[in-house]
Every structure is written in structure tokens, then in C-alpha cells.
mmCIF file of C-alpha atoms and ligand atoms in Angstrom:
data_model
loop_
_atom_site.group_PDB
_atom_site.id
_atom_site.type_symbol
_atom_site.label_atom_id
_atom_site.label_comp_id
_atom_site.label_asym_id
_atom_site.label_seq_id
_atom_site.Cartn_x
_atom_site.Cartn_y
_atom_site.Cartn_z
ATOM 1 C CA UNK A 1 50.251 -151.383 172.856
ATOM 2 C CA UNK A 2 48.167 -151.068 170.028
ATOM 3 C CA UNK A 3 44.544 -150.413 169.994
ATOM 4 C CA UNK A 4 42.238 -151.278 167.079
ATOM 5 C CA UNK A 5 38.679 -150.232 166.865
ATOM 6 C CA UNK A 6 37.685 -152.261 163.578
ATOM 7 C CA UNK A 7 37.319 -155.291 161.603
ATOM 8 C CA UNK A 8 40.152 -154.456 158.886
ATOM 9 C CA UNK A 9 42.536 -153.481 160.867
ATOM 10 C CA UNK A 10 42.242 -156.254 163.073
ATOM 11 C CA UNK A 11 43.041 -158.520 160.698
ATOM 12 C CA UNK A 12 45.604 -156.702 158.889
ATOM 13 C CA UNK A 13 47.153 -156.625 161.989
ATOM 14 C CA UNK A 14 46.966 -160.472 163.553
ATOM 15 C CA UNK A 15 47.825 -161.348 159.759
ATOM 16 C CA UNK A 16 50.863 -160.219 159.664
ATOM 17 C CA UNK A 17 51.679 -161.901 163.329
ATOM 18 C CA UNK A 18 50.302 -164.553 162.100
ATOM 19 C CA UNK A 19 52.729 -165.419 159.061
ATOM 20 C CA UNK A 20 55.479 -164.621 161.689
ATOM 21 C CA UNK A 21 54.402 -168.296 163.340
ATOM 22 C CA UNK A 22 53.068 -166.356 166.851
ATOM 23 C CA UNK A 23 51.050 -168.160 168.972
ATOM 24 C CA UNK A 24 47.966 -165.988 169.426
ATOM 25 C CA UNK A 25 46.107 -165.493 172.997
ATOM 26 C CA UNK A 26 43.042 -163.974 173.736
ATOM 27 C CA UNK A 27 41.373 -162.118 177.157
ATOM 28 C CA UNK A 28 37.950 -161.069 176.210
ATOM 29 C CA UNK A 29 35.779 -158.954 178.324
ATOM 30 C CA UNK A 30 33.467 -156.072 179.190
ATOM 31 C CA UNK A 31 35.732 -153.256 180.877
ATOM 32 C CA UNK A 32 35.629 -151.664 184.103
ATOM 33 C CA UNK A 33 38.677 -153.935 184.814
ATOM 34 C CA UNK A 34 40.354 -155.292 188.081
ATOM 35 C CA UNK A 35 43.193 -157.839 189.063
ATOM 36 C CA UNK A 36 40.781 -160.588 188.146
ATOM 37 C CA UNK A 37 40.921 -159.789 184.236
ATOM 38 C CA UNK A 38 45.188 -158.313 185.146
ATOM 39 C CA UNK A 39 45.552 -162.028 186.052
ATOM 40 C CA UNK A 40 43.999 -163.655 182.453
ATOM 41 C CA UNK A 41 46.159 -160.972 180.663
ATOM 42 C CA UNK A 42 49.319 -161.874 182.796
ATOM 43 C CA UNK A 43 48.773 -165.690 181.925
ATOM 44 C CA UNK A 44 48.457 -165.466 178.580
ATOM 45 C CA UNK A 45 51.331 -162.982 178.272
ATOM 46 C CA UNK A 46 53.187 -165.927 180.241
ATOM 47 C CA UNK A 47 51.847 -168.591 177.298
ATOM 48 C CA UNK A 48 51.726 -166.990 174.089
ATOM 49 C CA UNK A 49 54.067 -164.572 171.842
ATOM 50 C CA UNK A 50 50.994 -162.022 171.191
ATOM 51 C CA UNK A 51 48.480 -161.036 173.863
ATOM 52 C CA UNK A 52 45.258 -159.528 172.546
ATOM 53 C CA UNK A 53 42.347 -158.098 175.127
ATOM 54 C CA UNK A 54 39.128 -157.180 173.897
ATOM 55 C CA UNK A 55 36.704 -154.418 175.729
ATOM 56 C CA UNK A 56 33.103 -154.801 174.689
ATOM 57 C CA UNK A 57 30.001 -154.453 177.036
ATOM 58 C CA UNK A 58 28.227 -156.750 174.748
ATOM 59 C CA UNK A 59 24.294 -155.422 174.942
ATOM 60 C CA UNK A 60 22.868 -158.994 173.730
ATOM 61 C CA UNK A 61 23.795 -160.826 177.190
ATOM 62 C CA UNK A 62 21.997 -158.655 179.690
ATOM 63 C CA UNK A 63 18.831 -159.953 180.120
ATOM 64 C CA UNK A 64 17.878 -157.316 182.549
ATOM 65 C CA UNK A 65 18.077 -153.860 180.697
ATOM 66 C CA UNK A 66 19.213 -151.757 183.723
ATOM 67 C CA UNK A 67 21.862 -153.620 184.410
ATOM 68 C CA UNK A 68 23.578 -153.121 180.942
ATOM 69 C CA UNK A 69 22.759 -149.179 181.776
ATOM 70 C CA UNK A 70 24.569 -148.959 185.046
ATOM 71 C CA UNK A 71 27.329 -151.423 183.950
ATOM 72 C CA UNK A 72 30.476 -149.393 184.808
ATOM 73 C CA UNK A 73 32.635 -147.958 182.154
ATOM 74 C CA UNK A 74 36.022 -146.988 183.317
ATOM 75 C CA UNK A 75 37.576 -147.119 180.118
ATOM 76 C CA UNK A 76 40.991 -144.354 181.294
ATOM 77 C CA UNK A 77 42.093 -146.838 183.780
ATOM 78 C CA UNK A 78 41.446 -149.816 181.534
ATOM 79 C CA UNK A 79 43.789 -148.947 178.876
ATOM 80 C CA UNK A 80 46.313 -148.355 181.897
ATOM 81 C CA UNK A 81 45.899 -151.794 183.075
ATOM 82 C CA UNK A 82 46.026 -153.403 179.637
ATOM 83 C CA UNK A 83 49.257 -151.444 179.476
ATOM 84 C CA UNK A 84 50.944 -152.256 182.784
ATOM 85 C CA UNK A 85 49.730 -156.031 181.985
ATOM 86 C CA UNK A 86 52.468 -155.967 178.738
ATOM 87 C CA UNK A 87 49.391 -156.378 176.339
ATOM 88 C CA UNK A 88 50.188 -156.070 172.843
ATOM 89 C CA UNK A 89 46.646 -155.211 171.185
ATOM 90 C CA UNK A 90 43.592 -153.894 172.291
ATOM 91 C CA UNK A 91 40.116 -154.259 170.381
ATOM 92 C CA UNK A 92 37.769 -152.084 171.362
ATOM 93 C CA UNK A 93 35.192 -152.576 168.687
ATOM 94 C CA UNK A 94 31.900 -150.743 168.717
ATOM 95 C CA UNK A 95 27.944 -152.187 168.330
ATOM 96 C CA UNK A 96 27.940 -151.528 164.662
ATOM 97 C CA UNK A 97 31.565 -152.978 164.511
ATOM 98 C CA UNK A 98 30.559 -156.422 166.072
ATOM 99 C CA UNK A 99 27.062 -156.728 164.783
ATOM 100 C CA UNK A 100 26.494 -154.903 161.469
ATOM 101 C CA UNK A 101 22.927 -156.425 160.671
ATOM 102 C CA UNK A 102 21.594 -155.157 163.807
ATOM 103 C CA UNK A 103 21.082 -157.220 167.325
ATOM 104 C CA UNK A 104 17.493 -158.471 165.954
ATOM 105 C CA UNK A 105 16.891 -162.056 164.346
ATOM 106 C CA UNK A 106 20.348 -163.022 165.356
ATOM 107 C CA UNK A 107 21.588 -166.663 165.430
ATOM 108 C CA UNK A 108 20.441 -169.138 168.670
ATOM 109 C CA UNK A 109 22.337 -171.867 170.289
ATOM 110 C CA UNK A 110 21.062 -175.107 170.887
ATOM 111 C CA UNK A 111 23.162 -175.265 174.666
ATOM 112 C CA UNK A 112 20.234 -177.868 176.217
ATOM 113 C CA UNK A 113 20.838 -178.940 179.686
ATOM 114 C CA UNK A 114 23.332 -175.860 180.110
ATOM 115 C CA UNK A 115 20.694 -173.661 179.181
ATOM 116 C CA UNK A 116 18.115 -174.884 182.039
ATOM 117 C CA UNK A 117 20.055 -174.743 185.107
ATOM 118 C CA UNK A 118 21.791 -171.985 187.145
ATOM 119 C CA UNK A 119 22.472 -168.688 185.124
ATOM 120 C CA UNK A 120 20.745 -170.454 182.010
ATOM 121 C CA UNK A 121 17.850 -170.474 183.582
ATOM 122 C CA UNK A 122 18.048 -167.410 186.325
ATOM 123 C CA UNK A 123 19.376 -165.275 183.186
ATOM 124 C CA UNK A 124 16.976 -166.203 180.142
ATOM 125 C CA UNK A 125 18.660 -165.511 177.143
ATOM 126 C CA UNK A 126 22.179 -164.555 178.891
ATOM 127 C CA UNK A 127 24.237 -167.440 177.300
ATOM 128 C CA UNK A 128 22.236 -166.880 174.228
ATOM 129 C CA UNK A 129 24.301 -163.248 174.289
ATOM 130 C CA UNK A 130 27.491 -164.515 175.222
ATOM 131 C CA UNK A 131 27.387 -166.961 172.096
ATOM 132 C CA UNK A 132 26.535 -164.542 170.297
ATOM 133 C CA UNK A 133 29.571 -161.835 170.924
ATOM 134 C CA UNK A 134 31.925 -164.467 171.349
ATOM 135 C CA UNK A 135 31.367 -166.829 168.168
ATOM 136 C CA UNK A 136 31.951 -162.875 166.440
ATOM 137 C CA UNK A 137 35.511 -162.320 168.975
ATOM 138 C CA UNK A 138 36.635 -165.651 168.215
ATOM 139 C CA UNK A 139 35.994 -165.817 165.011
ATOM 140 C CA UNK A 140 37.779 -162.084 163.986
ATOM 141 C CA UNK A 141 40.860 -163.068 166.767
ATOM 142 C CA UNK A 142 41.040 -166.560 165.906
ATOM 143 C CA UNK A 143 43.368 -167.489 169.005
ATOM 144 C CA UNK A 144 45.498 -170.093 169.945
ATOM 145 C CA UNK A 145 44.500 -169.765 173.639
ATOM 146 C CA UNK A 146 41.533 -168.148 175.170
ATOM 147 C CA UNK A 147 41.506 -167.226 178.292
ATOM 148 C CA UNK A 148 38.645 -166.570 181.016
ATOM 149 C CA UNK A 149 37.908 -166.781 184.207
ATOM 150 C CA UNK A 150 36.424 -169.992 186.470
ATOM 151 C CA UNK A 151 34.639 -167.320 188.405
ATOM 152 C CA UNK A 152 31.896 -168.116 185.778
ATOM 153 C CA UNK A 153 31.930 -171.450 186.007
ATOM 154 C CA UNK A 154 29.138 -171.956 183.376
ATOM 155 C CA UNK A 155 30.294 -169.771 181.090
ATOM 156 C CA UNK A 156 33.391 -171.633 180.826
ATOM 157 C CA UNK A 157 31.028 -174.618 180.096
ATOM 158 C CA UNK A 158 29.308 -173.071 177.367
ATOM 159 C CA UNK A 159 32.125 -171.467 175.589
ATOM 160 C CA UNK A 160 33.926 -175.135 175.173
ATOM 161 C CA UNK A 161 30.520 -176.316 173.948
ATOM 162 C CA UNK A 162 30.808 -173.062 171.544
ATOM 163 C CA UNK A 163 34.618 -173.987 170.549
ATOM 164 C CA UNK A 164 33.523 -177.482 169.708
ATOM 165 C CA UNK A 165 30.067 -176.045 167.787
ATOM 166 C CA UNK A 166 32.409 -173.571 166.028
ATOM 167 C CA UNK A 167 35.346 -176.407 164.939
ATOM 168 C CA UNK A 168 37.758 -174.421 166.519
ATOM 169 C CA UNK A 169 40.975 -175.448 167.543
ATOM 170 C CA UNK A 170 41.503 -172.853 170.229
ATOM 171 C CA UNK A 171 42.747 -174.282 173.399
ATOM 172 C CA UNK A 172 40.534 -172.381 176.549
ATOM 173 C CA UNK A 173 42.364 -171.734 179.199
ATOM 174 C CA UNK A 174 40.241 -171.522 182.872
ATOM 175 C CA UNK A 175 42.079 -169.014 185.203
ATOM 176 C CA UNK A 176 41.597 -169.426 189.182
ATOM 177 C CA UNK A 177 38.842 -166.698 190.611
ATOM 178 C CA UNK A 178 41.097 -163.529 191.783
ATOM 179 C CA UNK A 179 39.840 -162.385 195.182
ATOM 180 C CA UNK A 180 40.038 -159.530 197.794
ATOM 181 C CA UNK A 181 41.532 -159.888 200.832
ATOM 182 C CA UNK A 182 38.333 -161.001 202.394
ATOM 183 C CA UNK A 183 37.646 -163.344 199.984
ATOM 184 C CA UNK A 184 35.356 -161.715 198.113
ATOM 185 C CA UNK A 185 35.793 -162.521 194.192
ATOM 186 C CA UNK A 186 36.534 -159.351 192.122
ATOM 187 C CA UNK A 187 33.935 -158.363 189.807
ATOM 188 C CA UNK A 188 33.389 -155.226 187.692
ATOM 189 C CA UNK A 189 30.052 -155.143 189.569
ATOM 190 C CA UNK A 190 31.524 -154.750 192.777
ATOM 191 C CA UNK A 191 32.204 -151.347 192.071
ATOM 192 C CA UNK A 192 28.326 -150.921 192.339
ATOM 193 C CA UNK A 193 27.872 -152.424 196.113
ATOM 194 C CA UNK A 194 27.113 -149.805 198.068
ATOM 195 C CA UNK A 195 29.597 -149.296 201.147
ATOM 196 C CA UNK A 196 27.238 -152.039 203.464
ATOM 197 C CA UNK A 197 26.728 -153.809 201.199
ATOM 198 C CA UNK A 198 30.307 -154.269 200.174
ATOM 199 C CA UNK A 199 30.710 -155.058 203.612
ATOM 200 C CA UNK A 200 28.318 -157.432 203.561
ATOM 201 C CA UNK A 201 29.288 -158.983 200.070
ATOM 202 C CA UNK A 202 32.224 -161.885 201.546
ATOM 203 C CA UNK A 203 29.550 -163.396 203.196
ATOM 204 C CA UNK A 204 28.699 -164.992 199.753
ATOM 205 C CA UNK A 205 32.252 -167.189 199.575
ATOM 206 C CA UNK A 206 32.277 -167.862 203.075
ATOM 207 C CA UNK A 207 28.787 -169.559 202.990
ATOM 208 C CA UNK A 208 30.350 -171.435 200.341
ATOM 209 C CA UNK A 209 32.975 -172.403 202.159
ATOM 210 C CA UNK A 210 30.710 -173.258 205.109
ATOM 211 C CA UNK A 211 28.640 -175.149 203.069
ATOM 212 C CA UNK A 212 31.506 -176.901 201.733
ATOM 213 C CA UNK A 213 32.739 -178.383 205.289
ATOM 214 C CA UNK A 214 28.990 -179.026 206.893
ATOM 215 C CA UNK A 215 29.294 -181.543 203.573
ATOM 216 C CA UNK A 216 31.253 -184.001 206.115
ATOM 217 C CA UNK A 217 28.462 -183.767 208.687
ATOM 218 C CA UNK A 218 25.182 -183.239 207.139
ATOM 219 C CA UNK A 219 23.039 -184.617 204.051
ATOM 220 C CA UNK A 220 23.511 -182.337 201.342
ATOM 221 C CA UNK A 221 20.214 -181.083 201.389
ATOM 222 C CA UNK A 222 20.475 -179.590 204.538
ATOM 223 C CA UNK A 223 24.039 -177.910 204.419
ATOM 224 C CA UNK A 224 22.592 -175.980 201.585
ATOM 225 C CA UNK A 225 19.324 -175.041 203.051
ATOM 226 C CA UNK A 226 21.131 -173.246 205.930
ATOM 227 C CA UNK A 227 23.737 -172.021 203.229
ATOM 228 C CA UNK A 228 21.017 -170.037 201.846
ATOM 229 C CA UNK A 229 19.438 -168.891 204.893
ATOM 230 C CA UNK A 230 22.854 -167.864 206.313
ATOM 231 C CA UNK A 231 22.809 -165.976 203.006
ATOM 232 C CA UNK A 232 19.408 -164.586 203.741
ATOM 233 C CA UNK A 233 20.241 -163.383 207.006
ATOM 234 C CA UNK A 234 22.954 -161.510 206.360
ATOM 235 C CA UNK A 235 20.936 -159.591 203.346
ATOM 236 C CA UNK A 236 21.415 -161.232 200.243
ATOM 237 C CA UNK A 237 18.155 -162.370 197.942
ATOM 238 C CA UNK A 238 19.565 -165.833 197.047
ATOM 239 C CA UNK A 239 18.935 -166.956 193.075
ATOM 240 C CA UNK A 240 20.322 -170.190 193.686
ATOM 241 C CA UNK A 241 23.152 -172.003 196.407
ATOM 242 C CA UNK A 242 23.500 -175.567 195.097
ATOM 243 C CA UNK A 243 25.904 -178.066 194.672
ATOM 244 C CA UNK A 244 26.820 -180.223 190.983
ATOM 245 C CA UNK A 245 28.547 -182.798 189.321
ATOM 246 C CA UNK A 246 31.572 -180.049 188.704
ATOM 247 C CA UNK A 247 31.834 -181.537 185.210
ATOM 248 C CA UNK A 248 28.550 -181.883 183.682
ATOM 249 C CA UNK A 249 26.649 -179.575 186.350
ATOM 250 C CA UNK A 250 24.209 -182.388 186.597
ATOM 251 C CA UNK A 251 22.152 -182.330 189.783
ATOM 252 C CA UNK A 252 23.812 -184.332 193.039
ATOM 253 C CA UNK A 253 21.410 -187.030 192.110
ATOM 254 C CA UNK A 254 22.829 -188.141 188.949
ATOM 255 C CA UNK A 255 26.307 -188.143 191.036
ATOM 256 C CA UNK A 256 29.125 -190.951 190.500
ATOM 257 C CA UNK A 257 30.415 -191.089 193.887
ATOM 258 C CA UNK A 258 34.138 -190.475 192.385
ATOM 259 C CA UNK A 259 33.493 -187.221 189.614
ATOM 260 C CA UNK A 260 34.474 -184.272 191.504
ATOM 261 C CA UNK A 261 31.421 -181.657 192.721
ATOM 262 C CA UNK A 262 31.018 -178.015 192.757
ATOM 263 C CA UNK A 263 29.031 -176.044 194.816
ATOM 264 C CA UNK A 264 27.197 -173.050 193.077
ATOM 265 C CA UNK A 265 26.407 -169.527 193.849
ATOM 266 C CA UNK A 266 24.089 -166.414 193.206
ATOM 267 C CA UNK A 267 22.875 -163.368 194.789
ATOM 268 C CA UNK A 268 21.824 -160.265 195.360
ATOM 269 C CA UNK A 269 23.043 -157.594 197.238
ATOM 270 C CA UNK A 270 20.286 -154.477 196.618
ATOM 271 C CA UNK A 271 19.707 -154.588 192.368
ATOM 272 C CA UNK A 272 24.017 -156.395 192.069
ATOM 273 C CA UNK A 273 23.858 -159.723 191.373
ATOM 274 C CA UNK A 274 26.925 -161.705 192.741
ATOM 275 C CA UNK A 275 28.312 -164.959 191.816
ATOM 276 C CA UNK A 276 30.581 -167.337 193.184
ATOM 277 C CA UNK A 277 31.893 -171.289 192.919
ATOM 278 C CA UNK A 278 33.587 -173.283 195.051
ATOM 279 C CA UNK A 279 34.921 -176.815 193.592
ATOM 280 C CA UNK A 280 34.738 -179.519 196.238
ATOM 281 C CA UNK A 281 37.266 -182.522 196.597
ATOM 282 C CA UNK A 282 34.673 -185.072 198.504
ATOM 283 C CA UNK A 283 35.992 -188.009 199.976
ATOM 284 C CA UNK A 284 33.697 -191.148 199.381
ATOM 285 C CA UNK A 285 33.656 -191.838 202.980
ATOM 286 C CA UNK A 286 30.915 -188.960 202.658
ATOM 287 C CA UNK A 287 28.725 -190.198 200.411
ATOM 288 C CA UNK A 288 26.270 -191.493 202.422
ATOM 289 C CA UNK A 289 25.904 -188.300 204.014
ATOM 290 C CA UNK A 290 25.632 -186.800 200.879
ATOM 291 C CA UNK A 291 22.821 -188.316 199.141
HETATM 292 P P1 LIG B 1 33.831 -159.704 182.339
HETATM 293 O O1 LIG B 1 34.569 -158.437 181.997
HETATM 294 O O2 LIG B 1 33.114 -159.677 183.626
HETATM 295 O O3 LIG B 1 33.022 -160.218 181.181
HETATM 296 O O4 LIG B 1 34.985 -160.781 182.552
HETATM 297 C C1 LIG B 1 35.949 -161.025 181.565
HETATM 298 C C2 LIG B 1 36.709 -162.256 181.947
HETATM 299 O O5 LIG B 1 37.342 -162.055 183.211
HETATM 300 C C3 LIG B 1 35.805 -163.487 182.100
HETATM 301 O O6 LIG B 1 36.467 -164.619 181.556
HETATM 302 C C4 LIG B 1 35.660 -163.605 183.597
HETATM 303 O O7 LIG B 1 35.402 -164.923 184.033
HETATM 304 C C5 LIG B 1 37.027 -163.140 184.062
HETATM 305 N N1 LIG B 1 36.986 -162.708 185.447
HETATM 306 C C6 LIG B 1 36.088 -161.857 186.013
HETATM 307 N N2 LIG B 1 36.313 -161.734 187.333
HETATM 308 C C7 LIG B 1 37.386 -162.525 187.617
HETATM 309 C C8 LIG B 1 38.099 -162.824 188.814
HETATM 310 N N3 LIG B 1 37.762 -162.297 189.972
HETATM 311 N N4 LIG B 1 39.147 -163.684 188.729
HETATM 312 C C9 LIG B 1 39.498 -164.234 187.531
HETATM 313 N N5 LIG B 1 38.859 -163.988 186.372
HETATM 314 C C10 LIG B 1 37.808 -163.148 186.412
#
């Protein structure tokens, strides 16, 4: 495996794959890694001829300030998993390497509804970030395939919007959420939980999964409400438990009857914010109960 700390020889590099007709694919993301990120880096190994990850902890998409201090860097046992995963490259650019005018004044999206629901609007500025560090990635890598993870759902939404903004042709590819045994999704952040509330932490996808089969019994409304005071109970701070048009995230109001929904997640355990998503097949039978 290679590793390649800047611009230059990035592209010296994917040039001269490049002219060789290999079909490029990308695994972005922020370190401290786990089977969830071993899973995007074993798919695209499966789908493309060179597999490039990326390790950045990209300062412009925390919006709070201590989390970007305490994120956890692990970088010994990354470069070990990027290994063991049959990775070809790894970029492991630095601040100065990704943003050489400085991380002031730098260029806004226009991502409208995306931006005002959920983590746009629990997160201010958050997508803004991730735009930001991943118009740069995409545009240095320029991949056939980019992988990432439907653990964050809305991210996934934004970067297509991004792809389509940019005129890329890159095809993104959205990998199933990796879990632990107890269903909890992995997450670089879990390594923060402390031991209760690691043992707390499943609750979060089995409310979801609660939620998901009160849905045949109970309005909506009300499968949620408990959803979040089940959360409660057990310890969490909730940011949001709700439930969405799974391809526009447009509330349950707006809702076609036939598009299919997914119900929405985040919370805290002590200062670690958790997410989780849980895509929902409803039969129409239930609408009525629904709305
Ligand atoms: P991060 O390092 O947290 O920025 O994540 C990098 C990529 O890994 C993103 O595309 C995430 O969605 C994805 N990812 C994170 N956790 C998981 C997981 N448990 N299963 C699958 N993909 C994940």
C-alpha cells in the first residue's frame, strides 16, 4: 500500500493508473477506523481495479469545537486496517494540504431543504464542512465510485446533491450500516462511550426498531413520542427521533402513500452524539394509521 501525504504526488500517482484504463474507487473518512469503514474499503476493492482511502479529520464540519478535540486518532491501527482491507493508496493529507488559503471565507453551498432538517439543522454549518472537504477529495481523487456509508443517511443526500453541483460523473455507492453484535452501529465515536454508557448505547437502534413495528398499530405521531421517551428513559438527550419520506426526507405530511419512509435518529449519550436510521417498507394498509 502506498501512502501519499500531498497534492503532487497524488496525482502523479492516480495519473499514471489512470492512463492504464483503472476504474478508480474512493473510501473517504476521518480515522479512528472500525469494520464499518473495513466494509466500504472491502466493497470497493470488490468493484474497482484501484482502491484509494483517505484519513482526514476535516476541522470545517464540527460545529461543536470539543468534539473535533476529543475526536479519536488511532492512526497505528488505521494504516493496519487499510492494509489488511487490500487498499492500494492511502491519502493522508494535512490542513495546509487540503485548504491552502486558510479555513476562513471559504465557499458555501446552497443545500436548501437539506440544510433545515435533521443534522442540517441540529449541526449548523456541519454539511457546510463536509462540502467543503469533499468537493477538495473529490476533486484531487476524481473517482469512478465513491463509497460511504448509509449510517449517515443525510450525508449521503447531500454528497449526490454535491456530485450533481460539481458535474461529476462519479457513481456513489451507499454501503449498509455495519453493526455490533447488539445492534449498535459502529462509529469512531463509540470509542468515547463510557463503559454504561456503551451499555446503554443499543438502546438507540432498538427504539428504532420499536418504533418501526408500533407503525402497524399506532398514528405515527405517537409511536415516535414514546420512541423518544423510551430514549429518554434509558439516558439518552434525544436531538431528534422522526420518521421521512426516505427519498426526499420530506416530513410524513408531504407523504405519497407508496415512496418508501425512513425513520431518523439522534442522541446523546453524556457529550457523544449518536446516530442511527432505519428504512421502513410500509404497507398501505397502514396508512391510515399513519397520518
Ligand atoms: P467517518 O470516518 O465517520 O467520517 O466515516 C467515513 C465513512 O464511513 C462514511 O461514509 C460513513 O458513513 C461510513 N461509516 C461510518 N460508520 C459506518 C458503519 N457503521 N457502517 C458502514 N459505514 C460506516
Amino acid at each position: 500500500m502506498i501512502i501519499i501525504k500531498t497534492r503532487a504526488d497524488l496525482k502523479a500517482c492516480l495519473d499514471k493508473y489512470r492512463k492504464r484504463g483503472a476504474q478508480l474507487g474512493f473510501v473517504p473518512t476521518m480515522g479512528a477506523l472500525h469494520q464499518g469503514h473495513q466494509q466500504l474499503l472491502l466493497e470497493a476493492r470488490k468493484a474497482c481495479d484501484l482502491v484509494v482511502c483517505s484519513i482526514f479529520v476535516n476541522p470545517t464540519q464540527f460545529n461543536d469545537p470539543v468534539d473535533f478535540q476529543r475526536y479519536p486518532v488511532t492512526l497505528d491501527q488505521d494504516l493496519l486496517l487499510v492494509s489488511a482491507a487490500n487498499s492500494d493508496l492511502l491519502f493522508l493529507p494535512s490542513t495546509e494540504t487540503l485548504y491552502p488559503e486558510g479555513l476562513h471565507q471559504l465557499e458555501q453551498y446552497d443545500l436548501g431543504f437539506l440544510e433545515t432538517i435533521f443534522e442540517g439543522s441540529h449541526r449548523p454549518g456541519h454539511f457546510q464542512g463536509v462540502c467543503q472537504v469533499m468537493s477538495r477529495l473529490l476533486n484531487l481523487v476524481q473517482p469512478d465510485q465513491l463509497f460511504m456509508g448509509a449510517k449517515d443517511y443525510q450525508q449521503c443526500m447531500v454528497i449526490d446533491w454535491l456530485l450533481k453541483h460539481e458535474g461529476m460523473q462519479t457513481a456513489l455507492i451507499k454501503v449498509d450500516t455495519v453493526r455490533e453484535k447488539d445492534g449498535l452501529a459502529m462509529s469512531s465515536r463509540n470509542l468515547r462511550l463510557s463503559e454504561e454508557e456503551r451499555s446503554i448505547a443499543p438502546t438507540l437502534y432498538a427504539t428504532l426498531q420499536k418504533v418501526a413495528e408500533r407503525l402497524a398499530s399506532v398514528p405515527a405521531g405517537e409511536a415516535l413520542q414514546e420512541g423518544r421517551q423510551d430514549l429518554e428513559r434509558a439516558g439518552f438527550r434525544v436531538d431528534y427521533l422522526e420518521i421521512a419520506d426516505a427519498n426526499s426526507l420530506q416530513p410524513l405530511e408531504e407523504w405519497d402513500g407508496q415512496r418508501p419512509l425512513v425513520l431518523l435518529a439522534a442522541a446523546f449519550l453524556g457529550s457523544v452524539r449518536l446516530i442511527d436510521n432505519l428504512k421502513l417498507r410500509v404497507k398501505a394498509r397502514y396508512l391510515d394509521k399513519l397520518l
